[in-house]
Tab-separated table of C-alpha atoms in Angstrom:
chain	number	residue	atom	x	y	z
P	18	UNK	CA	79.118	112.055	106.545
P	19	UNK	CA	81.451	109.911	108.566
P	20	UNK	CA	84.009	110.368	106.210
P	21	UNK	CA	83.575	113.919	105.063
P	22	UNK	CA	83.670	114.713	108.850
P	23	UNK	CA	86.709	112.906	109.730
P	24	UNK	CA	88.313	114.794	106.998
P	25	UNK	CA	87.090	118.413	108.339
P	26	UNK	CA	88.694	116.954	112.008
P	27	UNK	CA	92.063	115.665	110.629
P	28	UNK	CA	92.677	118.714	108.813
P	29	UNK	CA	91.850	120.998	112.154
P	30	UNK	CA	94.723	119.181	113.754
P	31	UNK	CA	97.580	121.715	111.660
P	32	UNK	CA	95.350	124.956	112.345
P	33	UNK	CA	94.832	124.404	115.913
P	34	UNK	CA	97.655	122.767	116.947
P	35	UNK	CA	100.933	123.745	115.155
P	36	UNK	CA	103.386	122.150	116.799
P	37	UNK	CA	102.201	118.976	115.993
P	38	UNK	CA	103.557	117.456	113.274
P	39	UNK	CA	102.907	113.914	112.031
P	40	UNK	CA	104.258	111.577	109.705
P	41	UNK	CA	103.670	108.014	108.336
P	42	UNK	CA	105.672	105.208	107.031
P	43	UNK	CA	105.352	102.113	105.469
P	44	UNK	CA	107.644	98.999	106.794
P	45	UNK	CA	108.306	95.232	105.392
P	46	UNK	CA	108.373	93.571	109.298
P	47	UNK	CA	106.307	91.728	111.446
P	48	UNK	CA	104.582	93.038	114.458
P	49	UNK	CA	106.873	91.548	116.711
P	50	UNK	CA	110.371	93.156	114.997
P	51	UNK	CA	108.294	96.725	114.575
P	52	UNK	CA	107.449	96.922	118.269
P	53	UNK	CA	111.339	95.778	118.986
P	54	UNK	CA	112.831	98.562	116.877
P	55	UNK	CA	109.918	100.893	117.868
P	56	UNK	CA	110.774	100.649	121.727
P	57	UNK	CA	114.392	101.792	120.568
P	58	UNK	CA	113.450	105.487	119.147
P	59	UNK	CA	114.794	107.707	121.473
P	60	UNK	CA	112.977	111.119	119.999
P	61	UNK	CA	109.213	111.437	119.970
P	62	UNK	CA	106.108	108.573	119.666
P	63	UNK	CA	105.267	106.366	117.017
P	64	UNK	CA	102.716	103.608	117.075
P	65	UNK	CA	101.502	101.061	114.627
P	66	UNK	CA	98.768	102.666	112.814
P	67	UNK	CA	97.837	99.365	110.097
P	68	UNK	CA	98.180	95.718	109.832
P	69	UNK	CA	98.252	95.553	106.422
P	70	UNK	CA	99.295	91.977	106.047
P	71	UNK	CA	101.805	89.648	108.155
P	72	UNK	CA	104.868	91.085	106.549
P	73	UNK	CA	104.008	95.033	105.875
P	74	UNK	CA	103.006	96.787	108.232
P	75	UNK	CA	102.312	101.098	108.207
P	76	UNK	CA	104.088	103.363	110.987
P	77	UNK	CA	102.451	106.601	112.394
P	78	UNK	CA	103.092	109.588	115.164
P	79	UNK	CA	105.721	112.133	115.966
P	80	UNK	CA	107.964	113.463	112.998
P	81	UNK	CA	111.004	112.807	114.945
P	82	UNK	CA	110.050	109.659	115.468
P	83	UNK	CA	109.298	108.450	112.366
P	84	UNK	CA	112.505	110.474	110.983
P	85	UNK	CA	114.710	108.191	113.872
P	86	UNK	CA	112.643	105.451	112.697
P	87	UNK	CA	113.313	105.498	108.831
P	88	UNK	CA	116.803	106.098	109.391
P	89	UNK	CA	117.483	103.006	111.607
P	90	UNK	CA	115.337	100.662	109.179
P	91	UNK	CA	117.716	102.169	105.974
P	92	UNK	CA	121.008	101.239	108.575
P	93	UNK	CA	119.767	97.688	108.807
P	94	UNK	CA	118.640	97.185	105.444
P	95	UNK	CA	115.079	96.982	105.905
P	96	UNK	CA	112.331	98.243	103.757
P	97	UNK	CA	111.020	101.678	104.958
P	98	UNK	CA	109.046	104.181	102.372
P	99	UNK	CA	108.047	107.169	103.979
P	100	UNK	CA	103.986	108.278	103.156
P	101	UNK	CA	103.784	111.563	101.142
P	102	UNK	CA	101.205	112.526	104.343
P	103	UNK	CA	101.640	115.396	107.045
P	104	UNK	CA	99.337	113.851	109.635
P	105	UNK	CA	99.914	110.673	111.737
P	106	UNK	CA	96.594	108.846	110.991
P	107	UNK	CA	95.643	106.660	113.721
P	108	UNK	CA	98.166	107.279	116.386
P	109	UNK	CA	97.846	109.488	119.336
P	110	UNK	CA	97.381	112.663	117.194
P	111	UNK	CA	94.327	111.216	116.446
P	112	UNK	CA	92.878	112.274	120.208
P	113	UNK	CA	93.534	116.067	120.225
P	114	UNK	CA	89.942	115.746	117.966
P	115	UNK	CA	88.231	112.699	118.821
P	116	UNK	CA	85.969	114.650	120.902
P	117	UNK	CA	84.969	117.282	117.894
P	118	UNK	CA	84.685	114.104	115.809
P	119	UNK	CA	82.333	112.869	118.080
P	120	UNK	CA	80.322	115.944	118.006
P	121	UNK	CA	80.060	116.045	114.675
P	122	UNK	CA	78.434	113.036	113.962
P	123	UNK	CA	76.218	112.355	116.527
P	124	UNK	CA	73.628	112.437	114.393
P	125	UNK	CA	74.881	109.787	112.019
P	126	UNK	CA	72.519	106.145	112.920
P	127	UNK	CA	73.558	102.626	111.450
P	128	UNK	CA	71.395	100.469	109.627
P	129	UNK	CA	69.721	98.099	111.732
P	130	UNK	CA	69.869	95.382	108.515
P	131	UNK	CA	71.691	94.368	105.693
P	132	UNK	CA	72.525	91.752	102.969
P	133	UNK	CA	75.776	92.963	103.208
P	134	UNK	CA	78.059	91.404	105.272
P	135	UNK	CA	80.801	93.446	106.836
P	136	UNK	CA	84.097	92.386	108.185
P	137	UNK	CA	85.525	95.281	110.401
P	138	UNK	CA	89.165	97.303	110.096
P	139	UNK	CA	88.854	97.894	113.545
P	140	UNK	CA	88.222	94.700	115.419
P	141	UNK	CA	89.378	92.426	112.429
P	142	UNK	CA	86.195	90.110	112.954
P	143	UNK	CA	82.853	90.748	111.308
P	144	UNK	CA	80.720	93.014	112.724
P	145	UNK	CA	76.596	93.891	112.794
P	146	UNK	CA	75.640	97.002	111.277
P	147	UNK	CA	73.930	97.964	114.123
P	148	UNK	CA	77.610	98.536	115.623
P	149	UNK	CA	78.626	100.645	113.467
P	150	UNK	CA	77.426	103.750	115.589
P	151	UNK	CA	79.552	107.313	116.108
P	152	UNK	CA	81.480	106.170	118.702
P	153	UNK	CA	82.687	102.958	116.760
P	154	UNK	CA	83.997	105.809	114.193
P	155	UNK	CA	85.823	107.281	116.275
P	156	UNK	CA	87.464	104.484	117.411
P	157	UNK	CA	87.909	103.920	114.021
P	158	UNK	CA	90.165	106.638	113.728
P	159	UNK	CA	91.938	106.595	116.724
P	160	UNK	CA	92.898	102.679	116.534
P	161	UNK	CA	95.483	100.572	114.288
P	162	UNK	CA	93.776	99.425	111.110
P	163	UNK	CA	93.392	95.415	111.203
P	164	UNK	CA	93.258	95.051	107.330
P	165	UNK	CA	94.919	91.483	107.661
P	166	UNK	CA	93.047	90.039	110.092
P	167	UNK	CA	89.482	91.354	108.511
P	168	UNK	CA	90.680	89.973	105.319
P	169	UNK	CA	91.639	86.657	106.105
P	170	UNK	CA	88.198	86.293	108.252
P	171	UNK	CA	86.598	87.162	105.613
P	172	UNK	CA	87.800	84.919	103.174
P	173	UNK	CA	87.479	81.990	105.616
P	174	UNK	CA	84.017	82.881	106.404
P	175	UNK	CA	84.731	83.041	110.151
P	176	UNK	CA	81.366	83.903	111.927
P	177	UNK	CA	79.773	84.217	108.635
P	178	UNK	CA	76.352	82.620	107.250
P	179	UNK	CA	78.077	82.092	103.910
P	180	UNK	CA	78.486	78.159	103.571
P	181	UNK	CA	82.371	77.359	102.149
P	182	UNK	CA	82.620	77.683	98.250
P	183	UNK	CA	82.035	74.618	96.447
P	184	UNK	CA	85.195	75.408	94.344
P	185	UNK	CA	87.827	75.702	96.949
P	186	UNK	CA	88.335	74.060	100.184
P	187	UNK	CA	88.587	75.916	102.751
P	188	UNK	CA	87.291	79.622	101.465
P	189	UNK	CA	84.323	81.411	102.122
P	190	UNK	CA	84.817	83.572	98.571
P	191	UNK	CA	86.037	82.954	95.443
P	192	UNK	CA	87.243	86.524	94.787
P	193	UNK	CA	88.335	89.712	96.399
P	194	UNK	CA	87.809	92.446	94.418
P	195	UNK	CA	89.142	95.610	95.301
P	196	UNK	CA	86.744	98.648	94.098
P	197	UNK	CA	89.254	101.547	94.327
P	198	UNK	CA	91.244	104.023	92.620
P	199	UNK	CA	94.203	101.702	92.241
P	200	UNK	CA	95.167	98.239	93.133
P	201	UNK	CA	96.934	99.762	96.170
P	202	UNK	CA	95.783	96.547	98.367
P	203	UNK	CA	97.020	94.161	95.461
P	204	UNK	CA	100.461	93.432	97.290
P	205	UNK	CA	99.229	92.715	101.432
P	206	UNK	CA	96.299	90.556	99.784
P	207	UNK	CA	98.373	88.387	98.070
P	208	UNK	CA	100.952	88.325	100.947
P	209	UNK	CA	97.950	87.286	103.568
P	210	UNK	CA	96.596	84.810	101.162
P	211	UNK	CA	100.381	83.119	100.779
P	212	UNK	CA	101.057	83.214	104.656
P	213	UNK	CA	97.754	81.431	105.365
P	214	UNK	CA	97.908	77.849	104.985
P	215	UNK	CA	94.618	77.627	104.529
P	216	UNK	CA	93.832	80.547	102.117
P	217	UNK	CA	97.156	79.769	100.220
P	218	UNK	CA	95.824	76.424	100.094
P	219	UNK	CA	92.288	77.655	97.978
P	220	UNK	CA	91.825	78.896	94.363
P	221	UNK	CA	91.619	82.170	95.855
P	222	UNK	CA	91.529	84.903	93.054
P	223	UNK	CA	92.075	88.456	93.214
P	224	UNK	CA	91.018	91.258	90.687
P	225	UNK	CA	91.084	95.197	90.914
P	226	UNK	CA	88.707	97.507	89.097
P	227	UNK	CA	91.164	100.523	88.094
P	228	UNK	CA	94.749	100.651	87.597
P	229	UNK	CA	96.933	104.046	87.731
P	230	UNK	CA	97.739	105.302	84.041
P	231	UNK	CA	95.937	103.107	82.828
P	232	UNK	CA	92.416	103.418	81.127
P	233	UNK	CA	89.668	102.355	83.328
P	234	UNK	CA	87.138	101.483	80.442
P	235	UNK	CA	89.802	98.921	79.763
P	236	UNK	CA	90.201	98.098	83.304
P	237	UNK	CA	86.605	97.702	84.322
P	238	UNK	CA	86.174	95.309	80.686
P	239	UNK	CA	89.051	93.218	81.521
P	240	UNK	CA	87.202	92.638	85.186
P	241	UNK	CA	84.908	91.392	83.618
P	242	UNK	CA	85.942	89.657	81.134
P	243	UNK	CA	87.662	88.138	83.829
P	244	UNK	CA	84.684	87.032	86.144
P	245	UNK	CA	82.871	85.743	83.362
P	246	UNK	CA	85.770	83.446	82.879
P	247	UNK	CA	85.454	82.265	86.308
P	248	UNK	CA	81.711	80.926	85.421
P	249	UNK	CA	80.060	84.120	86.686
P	250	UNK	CA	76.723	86.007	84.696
P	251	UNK	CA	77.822	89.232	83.801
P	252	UNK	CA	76.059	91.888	81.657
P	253	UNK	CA	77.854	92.439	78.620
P	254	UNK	CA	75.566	94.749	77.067
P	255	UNK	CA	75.891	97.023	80.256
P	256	UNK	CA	79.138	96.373	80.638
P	257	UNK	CA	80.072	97.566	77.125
P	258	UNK	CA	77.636	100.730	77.536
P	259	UNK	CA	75.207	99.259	74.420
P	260	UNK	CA	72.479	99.838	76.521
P	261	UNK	CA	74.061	104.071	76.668
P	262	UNK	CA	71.851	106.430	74.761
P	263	UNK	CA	75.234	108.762	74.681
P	264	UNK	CA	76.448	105.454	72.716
P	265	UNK	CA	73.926	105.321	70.087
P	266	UNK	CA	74.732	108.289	67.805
């Protein structure tokens, strides 16, 4: 629902306000030279809409602005990819529905409880599902994404009741494993595990589940075949779909 709705308010920003028009790009600086270079644009807003690790960083707000923006980056020589997206994801676009967002999931209640432990885009630290109430959404979608500082919290545990791994030193995990369509996040985890000394510093692996144009029965096997390396149980049998009625013809 939280989803599903945000989509239905994102998409109500182009039919009910036309002259808005947003844009998104993807930058290899730190926060520090983005906000230097950002204070420089002379036509429109742009904000940092996600910390995606130390080094990379994603641009969003006013299509003049990001224009201004991409062209200054390409006169310096710095990486700059613009996002094949028409709407400035958390920037101040993000306000003209916050309140119809709002409204429209009301009626969405966390879990008081879970196993689960859940490290936060939004704050960076980990939060209780109890938190994670309509308003936090919304926030959610107004507000930079922190991927880099959730992550490396995460894998160091911070606040956690995980006790450190017994095979690394200083990690909480032994593996990030990204369940998505594509190892999009491969890159920024790899960078915030190498510019932490104490991540970089752990047997830290990472492994994705599916890989563009590439077949994900093969992907999914190879993930495993890959944990079970790394002394894990896996279940073969389900795993290879023996256990498939639709297999045993």
């Amino acid at each position: 629902a939280v989803s599903y709705h945000r989509g239905l308010a994102v998409a109500s920003i182009k039919k009910m306000h036309h002259s808005t028009k947003g844009a998104m790009l993807a930058v290899g600086l730190s926060q520090a030279e983005t906000e230097t270079i950002l204070s420089e644009l002379k036509c429109g807003k742009a904000v940092i809409a996600c910390h995606n690790s130390p080094k990379s960083l994603t641009i969003s707000g006013d299509e003049e602005a990001i224009s201004e923006l991409h062209s200054l980056l390409q006169e310096r020589n710095k990486f700059s990819r613009k996002l094949i997206v028409d709407v400035a994801y958390h920037s101040h676009h993000m306000k003209l529905v916050a309140d119809q967002y709002l409204a429209a999931i009301q009626k969405v209640e966390p879990q008081s409880s879970t196993s689960v432990e859940i490290y936060s885009s939004l704050t960076g630290n980990r939060a209780e599902t109890s938190a994670l109430d309509p308003k936090y959404w919304v926030d959610n979608m107004l507000n930079p994404v922190r991927f880099s500082d959730a992550l490396r919290n995460l894998c160091l545990g911070i606040k956690s009741s995980r006790k450190r791994s017994k095979r690394t030193s200083a990690a909480a995990v032994d593996i990030i494993i990204e369940i998505g369509p594509h190892s999009a996040l491969a890159g920024p985890i790899k960078q915030i595990i190498k510019s932490d000394n104490q991540l970089s510093s752990s047997s830290l692996a990472y492994l994705p589940t599916l890989i563009r144009q590439r077949d994900a029965v093969e992907t999914i096997q190879a993930l495993a075949g890959h944990l079970y390396e790394q002394g894990w149980t896996i279940n073969m049998s389900a795993v290879n779909g023996a256990d498939d009625p639709r297999r045993q013809r």
